[in-house]
Amino acid sequence: MVQTKKQAPGVILKKGQKFVVTIKRLGINGEGIGYYKKKIVFIPKALPGEVVLAQIVQARPKYLEARLLKIKKKSPDRVEPVDKYDVGGIELEHLAYPEQLKFKQDVIAQALAKFRPKGYQTYPILETLGMEEPYHYRNKAQFQVRQTKTGLIAGLYKANSHQLVDLPTFETQRPLTLKIIRQVLSLLEKWHISIYDEQKHTGLVRTLVVRESFATGKAQLVLVTTSKKFPQKNGFLTDLKQLLPEVISVMQNINPKKTSLIWGEETFLLAGQETITETLGPLSFELSARAFFQMNPPQTKVLYDEVKKALDLTANETLVDAYCGVGTIGAYVGQNAKEVRGMDVISEAVADAQKNAQKYGLPRTRYEVGQAEDILPKWIAEGFSFDALVVDPPRTGLDKKLIQTILHYAPAKFVYVSCNPSTLARDLVDLTKVYDVEYIRSVDMFPQTARVECVVKLVKRR
């Protein structure tokens, strides 16, 4: 039970209470936002302009969380979602796609207004580049596996819970990834292979990870297990090869810890080859099990074309690709550069980057394992200088030490690829001490979700 100074005397808001509210806008997670009794309300699945009946699920001191019970006045932008599951990854499926693209511009503007980096009011936020067909784009599935009374299930967790939802269909996924997962479940049952129990911390198979190549139609399967021992392995693999010839790489990752993290430290080849091949434009990349690669290859090309345009590299310029992964950005945008260097903390990804660079005969490349904020100063001390920098950090944004390193060396050309507008806006507070933001271009890498990806062109202030 919560009572705040802002509420009218005697007004008490509590869990279970129902109320009618008008939705004003969408929040950064795609939820509808309204105001009730002078308190902000977050209501998933509600859209701007709608009048809805909602019920409080949490009454916090500064805000309310509520669930949508009934739509009294419907938005003209509401559409019938294809998927009916209550899981993440489809939180905007009820919103017409053109409006999703506008929303992703607005999320960037909201983040900038919150953190207020220098000159943020005048940053051009260019229209979102979307997909012609905004479904069947996810080339990778990471589904938890659990044993139930009715059989094995595999899928994602219900929103804001630890309840696993079985996903025999999921329209943003590539159909082959789902086909493989369902077939593997059948084989696990056939061969009586034990399944991980979170409560007891027993059982073998925890997670199924499937990645499909858009370019070849072939796939890689990774079984994340609690130990290297794999009873009935030979029978399982023989059936798998016969039933799923599309799977050309079968790997086993060992994660024995009691943790919510998917990956363990050790990965072994079980059958086939260690990598699968994906292409971006004229380039192809070898991907190992843990190597990061964007989950939407067609839109990745759109994204990287924007990076290439923003950097506008010449043949005499050197490029540093921080958070390089398998070297995709550096290879794609730096084909004509004087030199490309990159770094990443995942050793397998760096090994893949080195192989890819050799395969293409790229001009002078160097990739190292480690943090960018540690490796860059070392390179500089060795006499290296760079003209351009591209960063594509995780959702946590740039490390503070790396920001200071960037500001210290201040390359003339700098592009920030962000998958989180909030940490981008936060980082821009410091970066705009030296750089001006020429523009921000949003690219929709994840249709039907509230995820926002963008390319920021920064220019060193004269």
mmCIF file of C-alpha atoms in Angstrom, residues 26 47-48 50 75-81 91-104 134-135 444 447-449:
data_model
loop_
_atom_site.group_PDB
_atom_site.id
_atom_site.type_symbol
_atom_site.label_atom_id
_atom_site.label_comp_id
_atom_site.label_asym_id
_atom_site.label_seq_id
_atom_site.Cartn_x
_atom_site.Cartn_y
_atom_site.Cartn_z
ATOM 1 C CA LEU A 26 5.074 4.656 -25.468
ATOM 2 C CA LEU A 47 -1.000 2.197 -27.343
ATOM 3 C CA PRO A 48 -0.993 6.025 -27.480
ATOM 4 C CA GLU A 50 -6.199 4.482 -26.353
ATOM 5 C CA SER A 75 -5.861 3.121 -31.549
ATOM 6 C CA PRO A 76 -6.097 3.103 -35.381
ATOM 7 C CA ASP A 77 -2.484 1.855 -35.302
ATOM 8 C CA ARG A 78 -3.384 -1.353 -33.425
ATOM 9 C CA VAL A 79 -3.058 -4.597 -35.414
ATOM 10 C CA GLU A 80 -3.727 -8.233 -34.554
ATOM 11 C CA PRO A 81 -0.430 -9.850 -33.480
ATOM 12 C CA GLU A 91 6.450 -6.604 -27.358
ATOM 13 C CA LEU A 92 5.419 -4.346 -30.285
ATOM 14 C CA GLU A 93 3.730 -6.919 -32.499
ATOM 15 C CA HIS A 94 0.354 -5.270 -31.827
ATOM 16 C CA LEU A 95 1.582 -1.951 -33.313
ATOM 17 C CA ALA A 96 1.466 -1.314 -37.074
ATOM 18 C CA TYR A 97 4.979 -1.575 -38.511
ATOM 19 C CA PRO A 98 5.253 2.028 -39.855
ATOM 20 C CA GLU A 99 4.480 3.229 -36.325
ATOM 21 C CA GLN A 100 7.096 0.901 -34.873
ATOM 22 C CA LEU A 101 9.682 2.666 -37.036
ATOM 23 C CA LYS A 102 8.558 6.084 -35.748
ATOM 24 C CA PHE A 103 8.649 4.784 -32.181
ATOM 25 C CA LYS A 104 12.308 3.835 -32.571
ATOM 26 C CA PRO A 134 9.498 -7.644 -40.846
ATOM 27 C CA TYR A 135 9.211 -11.340 -39.916
ATOM 28 C CA ASP A 444 15.438 -1.535 -37.371
ATOM 29 C CA PRO A 447 11.073 -5.678 -35.939
ATOM 30 C CA GLN A 448 8.182 -6.370 -33.537
ATOM 31 C CA THR A 449 10.408 -5.499 -30.565
#
